[in-house]
Amino acid sequence: MNTPGPQAENHEFFKEYINQILDEHKAARERYHGINDPDGENDGLFITPVMKEHEAFNSSQRRLSEELNKLFKLLTDHSVPFFNPRYQAHMCMDTSMPAILGYITTMIFNTNNVSLEASPVTTLLELEAGKQLCKMLGYQLKPGERVSWGHITCGGTVANLEAVWAARNLKFYPLSLRNAMAPGEPLEFITSSFKITTCQEPDNPKLFASCSPWELLNLTVDTILEIPDRLYQQYGISTAYLEAAMKKHGIQSCGKDLAERQYNIKPMKLLVSNTNHYSWPKACAITGIGSSNMIGVKVDNEAALDPSHLKEILEEHLKNEQGIYCVVAIVGSTEEGAVDYLRGILQLRSDFQKRGLSFVVHVDAAWGGYFASLVPRSELDDIETVPSLRLRGHVEDTFRNIRWADSVTIDPHKSGYVPYPAGALCYRDGRMRYLVTWTSPYIAREHQPESIGVFGVEGSKPGASPVAVYLSNSIIGMRETGYGALLGEALFSSSRLSAHWAAMSTDDDDFMVVPFNPLPSERDPNHSKADVDAEKKFIRERILPVENIDLLSDPEALHLLRYLGSDISINLFSVNFKLSNGEWNTDVEEANYLNKRIVKRMSYVDPNQKLKDVDLFLTSTELEQNVYGDCATNYKRRLGLKGEADLFVIRNVVMSPFPTAGNFVAKLAGIFRKIVEEEVKICQLRNSIDPAIHRFVVQGTRTDDCGAGKLCLAYQPFFHEADCQAQLIISADVGKDSMDAYLHARACATKYVTFHLETLEKERLPDILEAGSFAAKMTKVDLSREFWQLKDVSVTNIQIVKNRGLKYLDSQYPKEFMPFYMYGTAEPGDQHISHMLLKAPNANLCADNISVTLDQPLSGLESHLKNGCIAYATDIFESSRQPFSQTVSNLEHPSDSSFFFVPGASLAIIIYADPSPAEASGPGLLENIDLGNPLAKGTITLNGTVYVDAKHINEDGLEGLLWDGSGWSVPPPPQSGNDGKGETPMPVILPPVVEGIHVGAGFKVGPLEVGNLLNARAGHGRVTARGKMALWTDEVKGALFK
C-alpha cells in the first residue's frame, strides 16, 4: 500500500518525496524575481546573511528547535498509532502517501479556494476532484441537461448541512417564483402563459399560476431545476433579471416562516433512520427546519432503515398534506456499517410522486462512499488480484442506484485515506448548487471559470485538502484495481476479524462473544442451535487457522466470509459472562460493566497511561433502547440479557489491509480473548455475594423503658456490587450503654452530624438478616472532624422494613415528584425517610427525626410507618435533577447551597401505602400505588441528621484507574500540589490483597492473578477525580511551557 507504512517501511521514498517538495518550493521562490529568475529580474535577498548572524535571529531559531522537539516528543509519546494494524477502533488509518504529499505541497503555497484569483490551480483541482467522486458514484459528467458537480468541504457534517440547506431552498423555490409573478412584481408578465408539470401529472402541463401551494411544494427536483432554463428559452429572461426578481421573494432573503404563514404550510419534515449521525439534527437546527422536525425512521435488526416504517410515515404525511423536504439513505452508518436499501427508497418516491408527494433523496455515504469503487464496471468483472471481498448483493445494488439520488455526502478523510479535513458533497444535477449561494441559477457557465467559494457553507477554505483528494484519487485510482482493491482488502480483514468474534467462545468458556450482525445461519427464522454451532465449527476449522493463500482457494469459506459482519467494514459485538454458579448473567448493566472494562483496556484516554501498554485498540458505542427499539431488544435476547437499559457494545472499524497478512488477525483476537478472560473473573467476583464489611446510617433516638435503643438503620448500598446491591432499611435494638454513648455524642455534635454502624467482621448480608443480629462499631462524621468511635456495639432484634434489590431498575426517573420511603413509629419525632432508589445513577438521601405536619393524625399511620410507606415530595421533580452532582457526595453537608436536601429544609408530601411486599424488587415499584387514596398530605422538615451520597453509591471500579500493562492501578496525584490553583491531592490508601473477600464496603479482591484489578472504595481515601480534559491540559502545558 502506498503509505509511509506501519513500521515506516516506505520511509526512504517518503523522505525523498518530502525533500523533492522542499527543493521544488525553494526553486519556485528563487525563480520569481529571485536569483534564478529566467529574465534576470532579481529583487535581491530580503533576509540577508548579516541578519541571519544576528543573535535575535539565532535565538529565535533555537527556541523554534526546542519547541519543535517538545512538540514532537509530546506527539510521539501520546498520539494514538492509527498507522498500526493493532489500531482497529475508529475510522482512522495511515493516510495515503499521495494525499500527504499533495497536502504538504499545496499547504506551503497557502492557497485559498474561496476564489479563482486566490487559487487558480487548486480551484481547478478541486473541481477535478469533484468530478472524480461524481464519476465513481455513477453520476453523469458528459455535457447535457443534468451534469453532476461536486466540491470538497471540511467534513461530512458540513456536507450534510449543505444538502439540507439545498433541499430546503429547493422546496420553497416554486412558491418564491409565484410571489415574483404577483401583480406589480417583475415576473407578472409570464403569469398567463408559463406552464409546469406536477409530479402527479407529468404528461399534462398546467398553468403555473393555477397550481395549488401543495402542488408547487411537490414539484419534482428536475422540474424545479429546469425552471431558470425554461424561463430563458421561453421568454429570454436573463440571469441578472431573474436574480433581481427573485431576491425580494427568495427563501434566502425572506426566510421560510414568511412563506409558511402566507400559504398556511404545515411544518415540513426531514426523514432519516433512527441511527442517524449527529450532524442531521444539527443541520436541521442550523437551517431553521428545527431538529424536532427531523423524524427518525425505525431500523431493522441489523440497523438498516425499515422501508415499511418509512412508507407508513409517508402515507401519514400525504394524508395530512404535510410536506417532506428530504429522505436520507445512509450508505455505511458510522456506528454499525449498515447500508439502507436505496432502491426501495427511490421506488417509494416514485410511487408517492404519482399520488402527489415528492421530496429530495440524499445519500449520506460519508463512511461508505469510496466503497463504490468496489462495484464492478460490468456484472462479470470481479477482483481476484488480492485477498479481497466483493460487496454483498444488496449493497452493490444500492451503489448502482446512487446515480438516481439527488445528492451524496462522501468523506475522502474516511474511506479515502486522505488527511483531515476533507469531506465532499456531490449533486446529481450541478444546477442544484446555485440554491446555496446568493447567485441565482445561471443559464450557461460551462466554459467559464468559477469561484467555487460562493457555493456551500464555507467561505475561505484550504486548497491543500482538495489537492490531497485529487492526487490520492489519481494515483490510487477510483475503480476495482485502485481503491476497490484497497477497500476490498479492508473488507476481507473485517470479515476475518468478524469470524473470530463469531466463533471465539464455546460452551466451555465463561463468556460469550456475540456479533451484532447475525451469522448467515441465524438469519434463517427457522434456524436451530445445531445449525449455528455447525456454522461456528466450520469457521473454526476452515477460516480462523487458514492463511490467505489457502483461503482464497476455498470458495465455500470465501462465500461465508462475504456475509460475516456488517455491510461495510465495521464490526459491532458484545460480551456476556457466566456467573460463579454457572448461570449466564441476564442483567444488561452487568454486561455493560464488563464491556466497559474491556474497552478501557483497549483505549488510550489518560496521559498517565503508557501508550505501549495498549496492545490492541478497539472502541465502543451504545445501543439506546429508545433509538434502536426492537433491534436492541433482539440483540439483547441473543446475548441472554433482559431489561430496558441501553446496551454498551464494542466496535471496531477495519480500514487497514495489513492484519490478514500472516494471519495477524489471529494474534489480535488472542489479545482480545486474554483481556476478556481476565475481566470476566472480576465481573464474576463482583456478582458473587461474599463476606464484606457493611455500613448503615443510624436513624432515630428512641429508647425503651430500660434505656435500650430502638433505632432504624438505612443501609449504604452500591449499585455495582452484588454484595451491597440492595436498598435495605431495618429496625434494630442496641444496648443501653451503647445508646447512652450515642445520644451523648449526638447531643454534643453540630447539626450536620451523621452516625454510622459498620460490621466488625466481613459477613454476607443475607446471613446478617437471617441471624437477626451483628456486632458493630459506631463512628461519627461531623464538621469538627473530631474522631469518635464506639466499639463493640451489639445490634439485635433486626426487623426488615424494606429489602429491595438494585439489580433490575426502572428505565426512567420519576418526573413529577421524588419518592421516599417513610418509616418509624407514630411517636412525635420518630419518623425517618430514605430516597427510593429506582434508577441508577442516583443519590442515597436519608434523614431522621423529621418534623411532620399532616392533615391526618400520625396515630392513624402506625402500621404503615412500621412497615414503611411511600411519601411523594411533590415540589421536587426528580428527573429534572438527575444525575446528582458528586459535589454533594461524601461530605458532612452539601457544598451546593441550592441543594434541596439539607438540615432545616421543608418538603411538601403526599403519603401512600406501599402496595409491594417488603422484599419486592423493581422495576415497577411505583406502578400499583393507589394514587386516588392517599394516607395523608402535609409537609416534613428535616430537623434531624441528614446523609447525602451521590458518589460512592455509583462507583463502578473504573473511574480513576489505569491499566499499567499488568493490572489496574491508581495514577499518581497531580504534581501541582495545593498552590491555590490546583486541587489538593487526597491520600491513597490501598488495602491489603486478600483472596476472594471484601476489604471494604463495596470493594473486593479476587485471586492473585487479578488481585490488583480493583481499588479501594468507601472507607478508604481515593485520588481526586479529575476530568480527562484537565489531565490532558496539565500534560500538554507541562510539556510545552515548563
PDB file of C-alpha atoms in Angstrom, residues 659-888:
ATOM      1  CA  PRO A 659      -3.951  -7.572   9.552  1.00  0.00           C
ATOM      2  CA  THR A 660      -4.692 -10.619   7.417  1.00  0.00           C
ATOM      3  CA  ALA A 661      -1.077 -10.972   6.264  1.00  0.00           C
ATOM      4  CA  GLY A 662       0.450 -13.871   8.161  1.00  0.00           C
ATOM      5  CA  ASN A 663      -2.934 -14.295   9.854  1.00  0.00           C
ATOM      6  CA  PHE A 664      -2.144 -11.329  12.116  1.00  0.00           C
ATOM      7  CA  VAL A 665      -5.855 -11.141  12.895  1.00  0.00           C
ATOM      8  CA  ALA A 666      -5.457 -14.319  14.941  1.00  0.00           C
ATOM      9  CA  LYS A 667      -2.891 -12.547  17.123  1.00  0.00           C
ATOM     10  CA  LEU A 668      -5.267  -9.608  17.613  1.00  0.00           C
ATOM     11  CA  ALA A 669      -8.082 -11.987  18.526  1.00  0.00           C
ATOM     12  CA  GLY A 670      -5.781 -13.700  21.021  1.00  0.00           C
ATOM     13  CA  ILE A 671      -5.038 -10.366  22.711  1.00  0.00           C
ATOM     14  CA  PHE A 672      -8.745  -9.688  22.956  1.00  0.00           C
ATOM     15  CA  ARG A 673      -9.514 -13.126  24.377  1.00  0.00           C
ATOM     16  CA  LYS A 674      -6.888 -12.765  27.114  1.00  0.00           C
ATOM     17  CA  ILE A 675      -8.356  -9.421  28.188  1.00  0.00           C
ATOM     18  CA  VAL A 676     -11.878 -10.847  28.231  1.00  0.00           C
ATOM     19  CA  GLU A 677     -10.841 -13.826  30.350  1.00  0.00           C
ATOM     20  CA  GLU A 678      -9.189 -11.537  32.919  1.00  0.00           C
ATOM     21  CA  GLU A 679     -12.079  -9.107  33.130  1.00  0.00           C
ATOM     22  CA  VAL A 680     -14.710 -11.844  33.319  1.00  0.00           C
ATOM     23  CA  LYS A 681     -13.077 -13.070  36.542  1.00  0.00           C
ATOM     24  CA  ILE A 682     -13.524  -9.629  38.039  1.00  0.00           C
ATOM     25  CA  CYS A 683     -17.177  -9.495  36.995  1.00  0.00           C
ATOM     26  CA  GLN A 684     -17.802 -12.937  38.444  1.00  0.00           C
ATOM     27  CA  LEU A 685     -16.313 -11.825  41.758  1.00  0.00           C
ATOM     28  CA  ARG A 686     -18.300  -8.611  41.657  1.00  0.00           C
ATOM     29  CA  ASN A 687     -21.530 -10.560  41.121  1.00  0.00           C
ATOM     30  CA  SER A 688     -20.917 -13.153  43.802  1.00  0.00           C
ATOM     31  CA  ILE A 689     -22.280 -12.494  47.270  1.00  0.00           C
ATOM     32  CA  ASP A 690     -19.261 -12.877  49.526  1.00  0.00           C
ATOM     33  CA  PRO A 691     -18.398 -11.666  53.026  1.00  0.00           C
ATOM     34  CA  ALA A 692     -17.974  -7.899  53.234  1.00  0.00           C
ATOM     35  CA  ILE A 693     -17.879  -5.019  55.654  1.00  0.00           C
ATOM     36  CA  HIS A 694     -21.352  -3.452  55.626  1.00  0.00           C
ATOM     37  CA  ARG A 695     -22.304   0.048  56.736  1.00  0.00           C
ATOM     38  CA  PHE A 696     -25.555   1.617  57.878  1.00  0.00           C
ATOM     39  CA  VAL A 697     -26.689   5.178  58.560  1.00  0.00           C
ATOM     40  CA  VAL A 698     -28.047   5.362  62.102  1.00  0.00           C
ATOM     41  CA  GLN A 699     -31.516   6.923  62.338  1.00  0.00           C
ATOM     42  CA  GLY A 700     -33.524   7.845  65.424  1.00  0.00           C
ATOM     43  CA  THR A 701     -33.105   8.491  69.140  1.00  0.00           C
ATOM     44  CA  ARG A 702     -35.983   6.425  70.591  1.00  0.00           C
ATOM     45  CA  THR A 703     -35.377   4.231  73.642  1.00  0.00           C
ATOM     46  CA  ASP A 704     -37.465   1.693  75.506  1.00  0.00           C
ATOM     47  CA  ASP A 705     -38.353   1.829  79.198  1.00  0.00           C
ATOM     48  CA  CYS A 706     -34.948   0.366  80.101  1.00  0.00           C
ATOM     49  CA  GLY A 707     -32.994   2.879  78.017  1.00  0.00           C
ATOM     50  CA  ALA A 708     -32.062   0.472  75.213  1.00  0.00           C
ATOM     51  CA  GLY A 709     -32.030   1.929  71.734  1.00  0.00           C
ATOM     52  CA  LYS A 710     -34.873   1.339  69.261  1.00  0.00           C
ATOM     53  CA  LEU A 711     -33.227   2.523  66.046  1.00  0.00           C
ATOM     54  CA  CYS A 712     -33.725   2.410  62.303  1.00  0.00           C
ATOM     55  CA  LEU A 713     -30.732   1.644  60.112  1.00  0.00           C
ATOM     56  CA  ALA A 714     -30.509   2.700  56.436  1.00  0.00           C
ATOM     57  CA  TYR A 715     -28.027   0.589  54.525  1.00  0.00           C
ATOM     58  CA  GLN A 716     -25.293   2.259  52.428  1.00  0.00           C
ATOM     59  CA  PRO A 717     -25.583   0.369  49.113  1.00  0.00           C
ATOM     60  CA  PHE A 718     -23.595   0.207  45.884  1.00  0.00           C
ATOM     61  CA  PHE A 719     -25.327  -0.180  42.536  1.00  0.00           C
ATOM     62  CA  HIS A 720     -22.395  -2.069  41.072  1.00  0.00           C
ATOM     63  CA  GLU A 721     -21.533  -4.610  43.780  1.00  0.00           C
ATOM     64  CA  ALA A 722     -23.642  -7.752  44.266  1.00  0.00           C
ATOM     65  CA  ASP A 723     -22.617  -7.948  47.930  1.00  0.00           C
ATOM     66  CA  CYS A 724     -24.039  -4.486  48.606  1.00  0.00           C
ATOM     67  CA  GLN A 725     -26.684  -4.225  45.873  1.00  0.00           C
ATOM     68  CA  ALA A 726     -29.801  -3.619  47.919  1.00  0.00           C
ATOM     69  CA  GLN A 727     -31.788  -0.792  49.392  1.00  0.00           C
ATOM     70  CA  LEU A 728     -32.204  -2.133  52.888  1.00  0.00           C
ATOM     71  CA  ILE A 729     -33.943  -0.452  55.801  1.00  0.00           C
ATOM     72  CA  ILE A 730     -34.177  -2.281  59.097  1.00  0.00           C
ATOM     73  CA  SER A 731     -35.263  -1.604  62.655  1.00  0.00           C
ATOM     74  CA  ALA A 732     -32.967  -2.901  65.389  1.00  0.00           C
ATOM     75  CA  ASP A 733     -32.083  -2.666  69.058  1.00  0.00           C
ATOM     76  CA  VAL A 734     -28.823  -1.618  70.687  1.00  0.00           C
ATOM     77  CA  GLY A 735     -27.893  -1.931  74.350  1.00  0.00           C
ATOM     78  CA  LYS A 736     -28.369   0.834  76.927  1.00  0.00           C
ATOM     79  CA  ASP A 737     -24.657   1.641  77.281  1.00  0.00           C
ATOM     80  CA  SER A 738     -24.169   1.980  73.553  1.00  0.00           C
ATOM     81  CA  MET A 739     -27.341   4.033  73.266  1.00  0.00           C
ATOM     82  CA  ASP A 740     -26.284   6.395  76.056  1.00  0.00           C
ATOM     83  CA  ALA A 741     -22.894   6.984  74.422  1.00  0.00           C
ATOM     84  CA  TYR A 742     -24.545   7.581  71.054  1.00  0.00           C
ATOM     85  CA  LEU A 743     -27.090  10.035  72.450  1.00  0.00           C
ATOM     86  CA  HIS A 744     -24.394  11.937  74.333  1.00  0.00           C
ATOM     87  CA  ALA A 745     -22.197  12.237  71.218  1.00  0.00           C
ATOM     88  CA  ARG A 746     -25.177  13.299  69.163  1.00  0.00           C
ATOM     89  CA  ALA A 747     -26.172  15.970  71.677  1.00  0.00           C
ATOM     90  CA  CYS A 748     -22.674  17.463  71.539  1.00  0.00           C
ATOM     91  CA  ALA A 749     -22.401  17.471  67.755  1.00  0.00           C
ATOM     92  CA  THR A 750     -23.299  20.067  65.134  1.00  0.00           C
ATOM     93  CA  LYS A 751     -26.481  19.815  63.125  1.00  0.00           C
ATOM     94  CA  TYR A 752     -24.511  18.327  60.258  1.00  0.00           C
ATOM     95  CA  VAL A 753     -23.553  15.172  62.173  1.00  0.00           C
ATOM     96  CA  THR A 754     -24.178  11.650  60.865  1.00  0.00           C
ATOM     97  CA  PHE A 755     -23.590   8.382  62.685  1.00  0.00           C
ATOM     98  CA  HIS A 756     -22.744   5.096  61.026  1.00  0.00           C
ATOM     99  CA  LEU A 757     -22.712   1.457  62.133  1.00  0.00           C
ATOM    100  CA  GLU A 758     -20.171  -0.838  60.499  1.00  0.00           C
ATOM    101  CA  THR A 759     -19.934  -4.596  60.884  1.00  0.00           C
ATOM    102  CA  LEU A 760     -16.845  -5.727  62.787  1.00  0.00           C
ATOM    103  CA  GLU A 761     -16.464  -8.834  60.672  1.00  0.00           C
ATOM    104  CA  LYS A 762     -16.867  -9.466  56.999  1.00  0.00           C
ATOM    105  CA  GLU A 763     -20.261 -11.065  56.599  1.00  0.00           C
ATOM    106  CA  ARG A 764     -22.784 -11.840  53.913  1.00  0.00           C
ATOM    107  CA  LEU A 765     -25.764  -9.512  54.066  1.00  0.00           C
ATOM    108  CA  PRO A 766     -28.300 -12.385  53.808  1.00  0.00           C
ATOM    109  CA  ASP A 767     -26.574 -14.080  56.750  1.00  0.00           C
ATOM    110  CA  ILE A 768     -26.926 -10.923  58.862  1.00  0.00           C
ATOM    111  CA  LEU A 769     -30.643 -10.737  58.124  1.00  0.00           C
ATOM    112  CA  GLU A 770     -31.143 -14.426  58.824  1.00  0.00           C
ATOM    113  CA  ALA A 771     -29.270 -14.217  62.142  1.00  0.00           C
ATOM    114  CA  GLY A 772     -31.127 -11.076  63.139  1.00  0.00           C
ATOM    115  CA  SER A 773     -28.054  -9.528  64.752  1.00  0.00           C
ATOM    116  CA  PHE A 774     -24.453  -8.436  64.162  1.00  0.00           C
ATOM    117  CA  ALA A 775     -21.521  -6.976  66.039  1.00  0.00           C
ATOM    118  CA  ALA A 776     -20.574  -3.466  65.008  1.00  0.00           C
ATOM    119  CA  LYS A 777     -18.671  -0.299  65.713  1.00  0.00           C
ATOM    120  CA  MET A 778     -20.234   3.149  65.542  1.00  0.00           C
ATOM    121  CA  THR A 779     -18.457   6.169  64.064  1.00  0.00           C
ATOM    122  CA  LYS A 780     -19.366   9.806  63.824  1.00  0.00           C
ATOM    123  CA  VAL A 781     -18.883  12.124  60.857  1.00  0.00           C
ATOM    124  CA  ASP A 782     -19.042  15.776  61.866  1.00  0.00           C
ATOM    125  CA  LEU A 783     -17.886  19.162  60.659  1.00  0.00           C
ATOM    126  CA  SER A 784     -15.414  19.269  63.552  1.00  0.00           C
ATOM    127  CA  ARG A 785     -13.721  16.171  62.096  1.00  0.00           C
ATOM    128  CA  GLU A 786     -13.241  15.102  65.693  1.00  0.00           C
ATOM    129  CA  PHE A 787     -12.619  11.366  65.834  1.00  0.00           C
ATOM    130  CA  TRP A 788     -15.294   9.494  67.745  1.00  0.00           C
ATOM    131  CA  GLN A 789     -15.837   5.767  67.684  1.00  0.00           C
ATOM    132  CA  LEU A 790     -17.845   3.360  69.793  1.00  0.00           C
ATOM    133  CA  LYS A 791     -16.608  -0.221  69.614  1.00  0.00           C
ATOM    134  CA  ASP A 792     -18.426  -3.481  70.332  1.00  0.00           C
ATOM    135  CA  VAL A 793     -21.956  -2.318  69.632  1.00  0.00           C
ATOM    136  CA  SER A 794     -24.344  -5.244  69.705  1.00  0.00           C
ATOM    137  CA  VAL A 795     -27.133  -4.878  67.147  1.00  0.00           C
ATOM    138  CA  THR A 796     -30.045  -7.229  67.800  1.00  0.00           C
ATOM    139  CA  ASN A 797     -33.708  -7.862  67.034  1.00  0.00           C
ATOM    140  CA  ILE A 798     -33.331  -6.929  63.366  1.00  0.00           C
ATOM    141  CA  GLN A 799     -36.661  -6.485  61.575  1.00  0.00           C
ATOM    142  CA  ILE A 800     -36.795  -5.817  57.829  1.00  0.00           C
ATOM    143  CA  VAL A 801     -38.690  -2.691  56.843  1.00  0.00           C
ATOM    144  CA  LYS A 802     -37.587  -2.724  53.185  1.00  0.00           C
ATOM    145  CA  ASN A 803     -35.168  -5.035  51.405  1.00  0.00           C
ATOM    146  CA  ARG A 804     -35.207  -4.269  47.712  1.00  0.00           C
ATOM    147  CA  GLY A 805     -32.601  -5.399  45.242  1.00  0.00           C
ATOM    148  CA  LEU A 806     -30.943  -2.849  42.978  1.00  0.00           C
ATOM    149  CA  LYS A 807     -30.155  -5.215  40.121  1.00  0.00           C
ATOM    150  CA  TYR A 808     -33.195  -4.522  37.941  1.00  0.00           C
ATOM    151  CA  LEU A 809     -34.304  -0.905  37.934  1.00  0.00           C
ATOM    152  CA  ASP A 810     -36.715   1.412  36.162  1.00  0.00           C
ATOM    153  CA  SER A 811     -35.798   2.894  32.796  1.00  0.00           C
ATOM    154  CA  GLN A 812     -36.870   6.436  33.775  1.00  0.00           C
ATOM    155  CA  TYR A 813     -36.659   8.674  36.826  1.00  0.00           C
ATOM    156  CA  PRO A 814     -39.946   9.930  38.340  1.00  0.00           C
ATOM    157  CA  LYS A 815     -40.901  13.147  36.569  1.00  0.00           C
ATOM    158  CA  GLU A 816     -43.471  14.908  38.764  1.00  0.00           C
ATOM    159  CA  PHE A 817     -42.201  14.113  42.266  1.00  0.00           C
ATOM    160  CA  MET A 818     -39.421  12.469  44.241  1.00  0.00           C
ATOM    161  CA  PRO A 819     -40.380   9.317  46.172  1.00  0.00           C
ATOM    162  CA  PHE A 820     -39.125   8.464  49.667  1.00  0.00           C
ATOM    163  CA  TYR A 821     -39.656   5.584  51.998  1.00  0.00           C
ATOM    164  CA  MET A 822     -41.108   6.913  55.253  1.00  0.00           C
ATOM    165  CA  TYR A 823     -40.885   4.708  58.354  1.00  0.00           C
ATOM    166  CA  GLY A 824     -40.546   4.614  62.147  1.00  0.00           C
ATOM    167  CA  THR A 825     -43.366   4.902  64.679  1.00  0.00           C
ATOM    168  CA  ALA A 826     -46.252   7.258  65.312  1.00  0.00           C
ATOM    169  CA  GLU A 827     -44.434   8.844  68.240  1.00  0.00           C
ATOM    170  CA  PRO A 828     -43.617  12.516  67.566  1.00  0.00           C
ATOM    171  CA  GLY A 829     -40.142  12.946  66.055  1.00  0.00           C
ATOM    172  CA  ASP A 830     -39.638   9.232  65.364  1.00  0.00           C
ATOM    173  CA  GLN A 831     -40.235   9.327  61.625  1.00  0.00           C
ATOM    174  CA  HIS A 832     -37.417   8.891  59.102  1.00  0.00           C
ATOM    175  CA  ILE A 833     -37.076   8.941  55.318  1.00  0.00           C
ATOM    176  CA  SER A 834     -34.819   7.414  52.668  1.00  0.00           C
ATOM    177  CA  HIS A 835     -34.956   8.271  48.979  1.00  0.00           C
ATOM    178  CA  MET A 836     -36.289   5.401  46.850  1.00  0.00           C
ATOM    179  CA  LEU A 837     -33.522   4.204  44.533  1.00  0.00           C
ATOM    180  CA  LEU A 838     -35.463   3.391  41.364  1.00  0.00           C
ATOM    181  CA  LYS A 839     -32.844   4.078  38.677  1.00  0.00           C
ATOM    182  CA  ALA A 840     -29.080   4.430  38.516  1.00  0.00           C
ATOM    183  CA  PRO A 841     -27.121   6.614  38.869  1.00  0.00           C
ATOM    184  CA  ASN A 842     -28.729   8.081  41.935  1.00  0.00           C
ATOM    185  CA  ALA A 843     -28.171   9.531  45.387  1.00  0.00           C
ATOM    186  CA  ASN A 844     -28.636   7.951  48.782  1.00  0.00           C
ATOM    187  CA  LEU A 845     -30.579  10.600  50.751  1.00  0.00           C
ATOM    188  CA  CYS A 846     -31.505   9.810  54.352  1.00  0.00           C
ATOM    189  CA  ALA A 847     -32.923  11.961  57.154  1.00  0.00           C
ATOM    190  CA  ASP A 848     -34.068  11.052  60.642  1.00  0.00           C
ATOM    191  CA  ASN A 849     -36.258  12.564  63.335  1.00  0.00           C
ATOM    192  CA  ILE A 850     -38.108  14.651  60.793  1.00  0.00           C
ATOM    193  CA  SER A 851     -40.849  17.042  61.850  1.00  0.00           C
ATOM    194  CA  VAL A 852     -44.192  16.035  60.324  1.00  0.00           C
ATOM    195  CA  THR A 853     -47.316  18.191  59.815  1.00  0.00           C
ATOM    196  CA  LEU A 854     -50.192  16.260  58.223  1.00  0.00           C
ATOM    197  CA  ASP A 855     -53.898  16.604  57.555  1.00  0.00           C
ATOM    198  CA  GLN A 856     -54.392  13.266  59.342  1.00  0.00           C
ATOM    199  CA  PRO A 857     -53.206  12.214  62.845  1.00  0.00           C
ATOM    200  CA  LEU A 858     -49.960  10.246  62.930  1.00  0.00           C
ATOM    201  CA  SER A 859     -51.615   7.604  65.055  1.00  0.00           C
ATOM    202  CA  GLY A 860     -53.608   6.508  62.031  1.00  0.00           C
ATOM    203  CA  LEU A 861     -50.348   5.715  60.199  1.00  0.00           C
ATOM    204  CA  GLU A 862     -48.841   3.482  62.911  1.00  0.00           C
ATOM    205  CA  SER A 863     -48.925   0.215  60.948  1.00  0.00           C
ATOM    206  CA  HIS A 864     -47.879   1.895  57.721  1.00  0.00           C
ATOM    207  CA  LEU A 865     -44.867   3.539  59.361  1.00  0.00           C
ATOM    208  CA  LYS A 866     -43.827   0.252  60.934  1.00  0.00           C
ATOM    209  CA  ASN A 867     -43.814  -1.454  57.529  1.00  0.00           C
ATOM    210  CA  GLY A 868     -42.684   1.607  55.580  1.00  0.00           C
ATOM    211  CA  CYS A 869     -44.975   3.749  53.454  1.00  0.00           C
ATOM    212  CA  ILE A 870     -44.133   5.911  50.431  1.00  0.00           C
ATOM    213  CA  ALA A 871     -44.012   9.704  50.522  1.00  0.00           C
ATOM    214  CA  TYR A 872     -44.014  11.718  47.323  1.00  0.00           C
ATOM    215  CA  ALA A 873     -42.136  15.030  47.642  1.00  0.00           C
ATOM    216  CA  THR A 874     -44.408  16.893  45.253  1.00  0.00           C
ATOM    217  CA  ASP A 875     -42.299  20.023  44.812  1.00  0.00           C
ATOM    218  CA  ILE A 876     -39.164  18.102  43.839  1.00  0.00           C
ATOM    219  CA  PHE A 877     -39.156  16.873  40.229  1.00  0.00           C
ATOM    220  CA  GLU A 878     -36.586  14.108  40.321  1.00  0.00           C
ATOM    221  CA  SER A 879     -35.925  13.602  36.618  1.00  0.00           C
ATOM    222  CA  SER A 880     -35.017  17.276  36.251  1.00  0.00           C
ATOM    223  CA  ARG A 881     -32.336  16.951  38.941  1.00  0.00           C
ATOM    224  CA  GLN A 882     -30.732  13.707  37.823  1.00  0.00           C
ATOM    225  CA  PRO A 883     -27.966  12.804  37.749  1.00  0.00           C
ATOM    226  CA  PHE A 884     -26.994  14.450  41.009  1.00  0.00           C
ATOM    227  CA  SER A 885     -23.653  16.182  41.155  1.00  0.00           C
ATOM    228  CA  GLN A 886     -20.952  14.350  43.039  1.00  0.00           C
ATOM    229  CA  THR A 887     -20.127  17.612  44.804  1.00  0.00           C
ATOM    230  CA  VAL A 888     -22.918  16.734  47.224  1.00  0.00           C
TER     231      VAL A 888
END
